[in-house]
Amino acid sequence: MLTQSEKAHAFRALHQRDKAFIIPNPWDAGTARLLAHIGFEALATTSAGYAFSAGKPDHGVGRDAMLQHVAAIAAAVDLPVSGDLENGYSDSPSDVAQTVVLAAAAGLVGCSIEDDSGRADNPIYEIHLAAERVQAAAEAAHALSFPFTLTARAENYLHGRADLGNTIKRLQAYQEAGADVLYAPGLIRKEDIAVVIRSVDRPVNVLAGLGDPPLDLATLSELGARRISVGGSLSRAALGAFFRAAHEMRDYGTFTFTKDAASGRDLNQIFARSEKQG
């Protein structure tokens, strides 16, 4: 088993490669172990995926429950795990810093903090406060005994604010505030992604799966992205299969969905092996 410090150094090194790596997003310990079994090198939690599994909407889970959740995922695998910690669960920079400290104590080697205020009438923090929050988080992260990787997120595009100039200005402010990785989820056009990457000097995470067709790993890597995540997409893909199966049973009384189901024997073997390795 790797120590937390070893995981942290391995995670930081992934961002220094000359090509992008995929960091998929499990929503519980089981899916984390399956992704580790498949061979991914690092994982990131998904706040939306966990909320859906708990029967709650995205952003419907508080800090204490989320920290317990990410701790369970971090303990389930011998891989670096970064946590989706939403807006740090507070407007206050000092509270956001405390969230980072608690995240490290929970076993994470990185986390993301976003500038989404959680308010429907004013969903994005004013840029100066947003940067202060990132600075507080970065100072807490960089005071730890291992290289905790802080990702700062600019959420404009997820709230219908397709303002590339403001998004870049925010990412540059978060870079100056000390963020290790930058992330603007919701970007779709190759040209926009390329401009963002050229405008900053930190590794950039890109949310994959958007656009028709979605940009693939090779294309995003050529654009200069260093990390590719999928957010809640794996969770929603699983729930999509669940809905189709449930509607088939209710509407037609048939059970053909079982032909596409994962093998119970295979799952038992994978989980038994992962328990032994843990």
Tab-separated table of C-alpha atoms in Angstrom:
chain	number	residue	atom	x	y	z
A	1	MET	CA	0.000	0.000	0.000
A	2	LEU	CA	1.228	3.470	-0.873
A	3	THR	CA	1.433	6.135	1.797
A	4	GLN	CA	-0.575	9.322	1.375
A	5	SER	CA	2.638	11.198	0.605
A	6	GLU	CA	3.598	8.680	-2.087
A	7	LYS	CA	0.143	8.988	-3.631
A	8	ALA	CA	0.414	12.773	-3.533
A	9	HIS	CA	3.758	12.783	-5.336
A	10	ALA	CA	2.485	10.284	-7.914
A	11	PHE	CA	-0.588	12.438	-8.512
A	12	ARG	CA	1.457	15.595	-8.971
A	13	ALA	CA	3.734	13.764	-11.424
A	14	LEU	CA	0.781	12.772	-13.614
A	15	HIS	CA	0.186	16.466	-14.336
A	16	GLN	CA	3.763	16.947	-15.543
A	17	ARG	CA	3.572	14.494	-18.418
A	18	ASP	CA	3.609	15.709	-22.009
A	19	LYS	CA	0.173	14.200	-22.622
A	20	ALA	CA	-3.171	14.183	-20.847
A	21	PHE	CA	-4.356	11.492	-18.456
A	22	ILE	CA	-7.938	10.477	-17.710
A	23	ILE	CA	-9.095	10.829	-14.118
A	24	PRO	CA	-12.522	9.104	-13.956
A	25	ASN	CA	-15.109	9.884	-11.316
A	26	PRO	CA	-16.491	7.049	-9.149
A	27	TRP	CA	-19.432	7.725	-6.880
A	28	ASP	CA	-18.840	5.072	-4.207
A	29	ALA	CA	-16.209	2.625	-2.966
A	30	GLY	CA	-17.393	-0.102	-5.317
A	31	THR	CA	-17.084	1.936	-8.485
A	32	ALA	CA	-13.718	3.262	-7.241
A	33	ARG	CA	-12.433	-0.302	-6.932
A	34	LEU	CA	-13.758	-1.198	-10.376
A	35	LEU	CA	-11.965	1.756	-11.954
A	36	ALA	CA	-8.766	0.824	-10.136
A	37	HIS	CA	-9.164	-2.761	-11.394
A	38	ILE	CA	-9.534	-1.494	-14.983
A	39	GLY	CA	-6.216	0.280	-14.631
A	40	PHE	CA	-6.738	4.019	-14.151
A	41	GLU	CA	-3.909	5.811	-12.369
A	42	ALA	CA	-5.900	8.269	-10.252
A	43	LEU	CA	-9.522	8.995	-9.363
A	44	ALA	CA	-11.633	12.058	-8.622
A	45	THR	CA	-14.880	11.997	-6.715
A	46	THR	CA	-18.103	13.461	-8.106
A	47	SER	CA	-20.362	15.464	-5.824
A	48	ALA	CA	-23.275	15.010	-8.233
A	49	GLY	CA	-22.798	11.248	-8.504
A	50	TYR	CA	-22.681	10.844	-4.739
A	51	ALA	CA	-25.699	13.103	-4.237
A	52	PHE	CA	-27.738	11.079	-6.739
A	53	SER	CA	-26.762	7.827	-5.013
A	54	ALA	CA	-28.041	9.302	-1.745
A	55	GLY	CA	-31.324	10.389	-3.314
A	56	LYS	CA	-30.380	14.071	-3.221
A	57	PRO	CA	-29.875	16.727	-5.915
A	58	ASP	CA	-26.423	17.947	-6.832
A	59	HIS	CA	-25.141	20.330	-4.136
A	60	GLY	CA	-27.565	18.695	-1.712
A	61	VAL	CA	-24.879	17.088	0.474
A	62	GLY	CA	-23.202	18.977	3.312
A	63	ARG	CA	-19.535	19.083	4.222
A	64	ASP	CA	-19.535	16.436	6.956
A	65	ALA	CA	-21.324	13.848	4.822
A	66	MET	CA	-19.156	14.644	1.816
A	67	LEU	CA	-15.951	14.263	3.801
A	68	GLN	CA	-17.109	10.870	5.065
A	69	HIS	CA	-17.889	9.889	1.480
A	70	VAL	CA	-14.517	10.920	0.054
A	71	ALA	CA	-12.723	9.232	2.950
A	72	ALA	CA	-14.467	5.964	2.074
A	73	ILE	CA	-13.358	6.224	-1.559
A	74	ALA	CA	-9.782	7.165	-0.637
A	75	ALA	CA	-9.600	4.167	1.726
A	76	ALA	CA	-11.034	1.787	-0.870
A	77	VAL	CA	-8.205	2.051	-3.398
A	78	ASP	CA	-4.427	2.276	-3.486
A	79	LEU	CA	-4.589	5.208	-5.899
A	80	PRO	CA	-4.385	8.989	-5.572
A	81	VAL	CA	-7.859	10.442	-5.038
A	82	SER	CA	-8.864	14.073	-5.551
A	83	GLY	CA	-12.135	15.297	-4.080
A	84	ASP	CA	-14.905	17.337	-5.647
A	85	LEU	CA	-15.585	19.623	-2.687
A	86	GLU	CA	-17.897	22.040	-4.488
A	87	ASN	CA	-17.413	25.592	-3.161
A	88	GLY	CA	-15.717	24.442	0.032
A	89	TYR	CA	-19.105	24.563	1.794
A	90	SER	CA	-18.792	28.190	2.810
A	91	ASP	CA	-18.467	31.720	1.490
A	92	SER	CA	-15.699	32.378	3.994
A	93	PRO	CA	-12.082	31.963	2.842
A	94	SER	CA	-11.071	30.679	6.276
A	95	ASP	CA	-13.804	28.039	6.211
A	96	VAL	CA	-12.715	26.953	2.722
A	97	ALA	CA	-9.164	26.593	4.050
A	98	GLN	CA	-10.469	24.413	6.855
A	99	THR	CA	-12.283	22.241	4.298
A	100	VAL	CA	-8.955	21.627	2.562
A	101	VAL	CA	-7.307	20.624	5.847
A	102	LEU	CA	-10.170	18.227	6.577
A	103	ALA	CA	-9.948	16.819	3.050
A	104	ALA	CA	-6.288	15.960	3.572
A	105	ALA	CA	-7.139	14.356	6.908
A	106	ALA	CA	-9.752	12.267	5.082
A	107	GLY	CA	-7.054	10.745	2.877
A	108	LEU	CA	-7.317	12.892	-0.248
A	109	VAL	CA	-4.221	14.106	-2.097
A	110	GLY	CA	-6.049	16.900	-3.891
A	111	CYS	CA	-9.383	18.625	-4.220
A	112	SER	CA	-11.247	21.154	-6.331
A	113	ILE	CA	-12.813	24.373	-5.085
A	114	GLU	CA	-15.255	26.186	-7.353
A	115	ASP	CA	-16.528	29.752	-7.599
A	116	ASP	CA	-20.191	28.682	-7.598
A	117	SER	CA	-21.886	30.539	-4.747
A	118	GLY	CA	-24.862	28.176	-4.598
A	119	ARG	CA	-27.280	31.104	-4.967
A	120	ALA	CA	-29.757	31.006	-7.815
A	121	ASP	CA	-29.960	34.807	-8.042
A	122	ASN	CA	-26.175	35.321	-8.085
A	123	PRO	CA	-24.526	31.964	-8.788
A	124	ILE	CA	-20.912	33.065	-9.285
A	125	TYR	CA	-18.803	34.740	-6.616
A	126	GLU	CA	-17.428	38.180	-7.372
A	127	ILE	CA	-13.920	37.635	-8.729
A	128	HIS	CA	-12.000	39.217	-5.844
A	129	LEU	CA	-13.792	37.110	-3.223
A	130	ALA	CA	-13.420	34.041	-5.432
A	131	ALA	CA	-9.657	34.616	-5.647
A	132	GLU	CA	-9.418	35.186	-1.880
A	133	ARG	CA	-11.124	31.847	-1.341
A	134	VAL	CA	-8.663	30.108	-3.672
A	135	GLN	CA	-5.734	31.820	-1.962
A	136	ALA	CA	-6.882	30.630	1.459
A	137	ALA	CA	-7.351	27.115	0.119
A	138	ALA	CA	-3.924	27.171	-1.554
A	139	GLU	CA	-2.181	28.388	1.585
A	140	ALA	CA	-3.780	25.570	3.570
A	141	ALA	CA	-2.914	23.013	0.889
A	142	HIS	CA	0.693	24.105	0.559
A	143	ALA	CA	1.225	24.115	4.332
A	144	LEU	CA	0.627	20.361	4.456
A	145	SER	CA	3.488	17.883	4.786
A	146	PHE	CA	2.907	16.499	1.267
A	147	PRO	CA	2.086	18.109	-2.109
A	148	PHE	CA	-1.686	18.436	-1.941
A	149	THR	CA	-2.911	19.425	-5.426
A	150	LEU	CA	-5.481	22.222	-5.381
A	151	THR	CA	-7.709	22.655	-8.434
A	152	ALA	CA	-9.564	25.950	-8.851
A	153	ARG	CA	-12.742	25.886	-10.932
A	154	ALA	CA	-14.402	28.713	-12.870
A	155	GLU	CA	-18.075	27.775	-13.200
A	156	ASN	CA	-19.334	30.412	-15.668
A	157	TYR	CA	-20.237	27.999	-18.454
A	158	LEU	CA	-22.186	25.653	-16.188
A	159	HIS	CA	-24.463	28.582	-15.361
A	160	GLY	CA	-25.051	29.738	-18.920
A	161	ARG	CA	-22.467	32.500	-18.735
A	162	ALA	CA	-20.541	31.821	-21.949
A	163	ASP	CA	-18.068	34.627	-21.305
A	164	LEU	CA	-14.666	33.288	-22.317
A	165	GLY	CA	-12.858	36.510	-21.439
A	166	ASN	CA	-14.204	36.559	-17.894
A	167	THR	CA	-13.525	32.851	-17.484
A	168	ILE	CA	-9.893	33.333	-18.503
A	169	LYS	CA	-9.581	36.356	-16.198
A	170	ARG	CA	-10.868	34.213	-13.331
A	171	LEU	CA	-8.513	31.330	-14.053
A	172	GLN	CA	-5.584	33.728	-14.222
A	173	ALA	CA	-6.619	35.208	-10.864
A	174	TYR	CA	-6.830	31.721	-9.350
A	175	GLN	CA	-3.421	30.903	-10.785
A	176	GLU	CA	-1.968	33.972	-9.096
A	177	ALA	CA	-3.761	32.967	-5.896
A	178	GLY	CA	-1.818	29.706	-5.831
A	179	ALA	CA	-3.965	27.043	-7.510
A	180	ASP	CA	-1.996	24.065	-8.835
A	181	VAL	CA	-4.510	23.057	-11.537
A	182	LEU	CA	-7.141	25.138	-13.352
A	183	TYR	CA	-10.536	23.977	-14.579
A	184	ALA	CA	-13.431	25.617	-16.434
A	185	PRO	CA	-16.087	22.914	-16.851
A	186	GLY	CA	-18.561	23.383	-19.671
A	187	LEU	CA	-16.182	24.402	-22.460
A	188	ILE	CA	-17.069	22.616	-25.701
A	189	ARG	CA	-15.313	24.276	-28.647
A	190	LYS	CA	-11.753	23.262	-29.423
A	191	GLU	CA	-10.858	26.897	-30.042
A	192	ASP	CA	-12.079	27.972	-26.595
A	193	ILE	CA	-10.246	25.167	-24.820
A	194	ALA	CA	-7.047	25.989	-26.703
A	195	VAL	CA	-7.289	29.698	-25.816
A	196	VAL	CA	-7.811	28.898	-22.126
A	197	ILE	CA	-4.809	26.568	-22.062
A	198	ARG	CA	-2.593	29.154	-23.778
A	199	SER	CA	-3.717	31.853	-21.342
A	200	VAL	CA	-2.432	30.156	-18.175
A	201	ASP	CA	0.763	28.465	-17.042
A	202	ARG	CA	-0.725	25.699	-14.880
A	203	PRO	CA	-2.044	22.266	-15.890
A	204	VAL	CA	-5.618	22.485	-17.147
A	205	ASN	CA	-8.351	19.937	-16.454
A	206	VAL	CA	-11.026	19.562	-19.152
A	207	LEU	CA	-14.482	18.079	-18.628
A	208	ALA	CA	-14.980	15.482	-21.366
A	209	GLY	CA	-18.216	14.224	-22.874
A	210	LEU	CA	-19.579	17.548	-24.111
A	211	GLY	CA	-20.291	18.454	-27.720
A	212	ASP	CA	-21.526	16.260	-30.555
A	213	PRO	CA	-19.384	14.340	-30.982
A	214	PRO	CA	-17.405	14.860	-27.780
A	215	LEU	CA	-13.710	15.602	-28.172
A	216	ASP	CA	-11.561	12.531	-27.531
A	217	LEU	CA	-8.480	12.099	-25.362
A	218	ALA	CA	-6.016	12.446	-28.233
A	219	THR	CA	-7.548	15.732	-29.405
A	220	LEU	CA	-7.701	17.234	-25.917
A	221	SER	CA	-4.122	16.168	-25.269
A	222	GLU	CA	-2.976	17.801	-28.510
A	223	LEU	CA	-4.695	21.017	-27.418
A	224	GLY	CA	-2.509	20.981	-24.302
A	225	ALA	CA	-4.926	19.667	-21.658
A	226	ARG	CA	-3.181	17.694	-18.940
A	227	ARG	CA	-6.106	16.097	-17.112
A	228	ILE	CA	-9.454	14.830	-18.402
A	229	SER	CA	-12.388	14.155	-16.084
A	230	VAL	CA	-15.994	13.164	-16.726
A	231	GLY	CA	-17.783	14.593	-13.681
A	232	GLY	CA	-21.058	12.833	-12.978
A	233	SER	CA	-21.226	11.196	-16.418
A	234	LEU	CA	-20.355	7.669	-15.265
A	235	SER	CA	-23.016	7.904	-12.578
A	236	ARG	CA	-25.570	9.200	-15.055
A	237	ALA	CA	-24.634	6.489	-17.554
A	238	ALA	CA	-25.314	3.850	-14.907
A	239	LEU	CA	-28.588	5.514	-13.963
A	240	GLY	CA	-29.514	5.690	-17.649
A	241	ALA	CA	-29.141	1.897	-17.882
A	242	PHE	CA	-31.159	1.570	-14.670
A	243	PHE	CA	-33.993	3.687	-16.088
A	244	ARG	CA	-34.066	1.715	-19.330
A	245	ALA	CA	-34.205	-1.575	-17.434
A	246	ALA	CA	-36.906	-0.357	-15.063
A	247	HIS	CA	-39.059	0.983	-17.914
A	248	GLU	CA	-38.645	-2.273	-19.832
A	249	MET	CA	-39.968	-4.245	-16.870
A	250	ARG	CA	-42.848	-1.871	-16.201
A	251	ASP	CA	-43.883	-1.180	-19.784
A	252	TYR	CA	-43.276	-4.524	-21.476
A	253	GLY	CA	-42.868	-7.097	-18.729
A	254	THR	CA	-39.619	-8.255	-20.319
A	255	PHE	CA	-36.131	-8.614	-18.904
A	256	THR	CA	-33.727	-8.420	-21.833
A	257	PHE	CA	-31.643	-5.878	-19.930
A	258	THR	CA	-30.136	-8.748	-17.960
A	259	LYS	CA	-28.140	-9.757	-21.068
A	260	ASP	CA	-26.083	-6.569	-20.728
A	261	ALA	CA	-25.675	-6.771	-16.958
A	262	ALA	CA	-22.218	-7.209	-15.466
A	263	SER	CA	-21.429	-10.746	-14.382
A	264	GLY	CA	-22.018	-11.349	-10.694
A	265	ARG	CA	-19.183	-13.876	-10.694
A	266	ASP	CA	-16.785	-11.368	-12.229
A	267	LEU	CA	-17.777	-8.668	-9.768
A	268	ASN	CA	-17.337	-11.032	-6.815
A	269	GLN	CA	-13.867	-11.962	-8.032
A	270	ILE	CA	-12.835	-8.343	-8.589
A	271	PHE	CA	-14.050	-7.193	-5.186
A	272	ALA	CA	-12.592	-10.202	-3.380
A	273	ARG	CA	-9.224	-9.492	-4.998
A	274	SER	CA	-9.364	-5.793	-4.178
A	275	GLU	CA	-10.188	-6.533	-0.546
A	276	LYS	CA	-7.145	-8.777	-0.255
A	277	GLN	CA	-4.927	-6.162	-1.854
A	278	GLY	CA	-6.303	-3.530	0.508
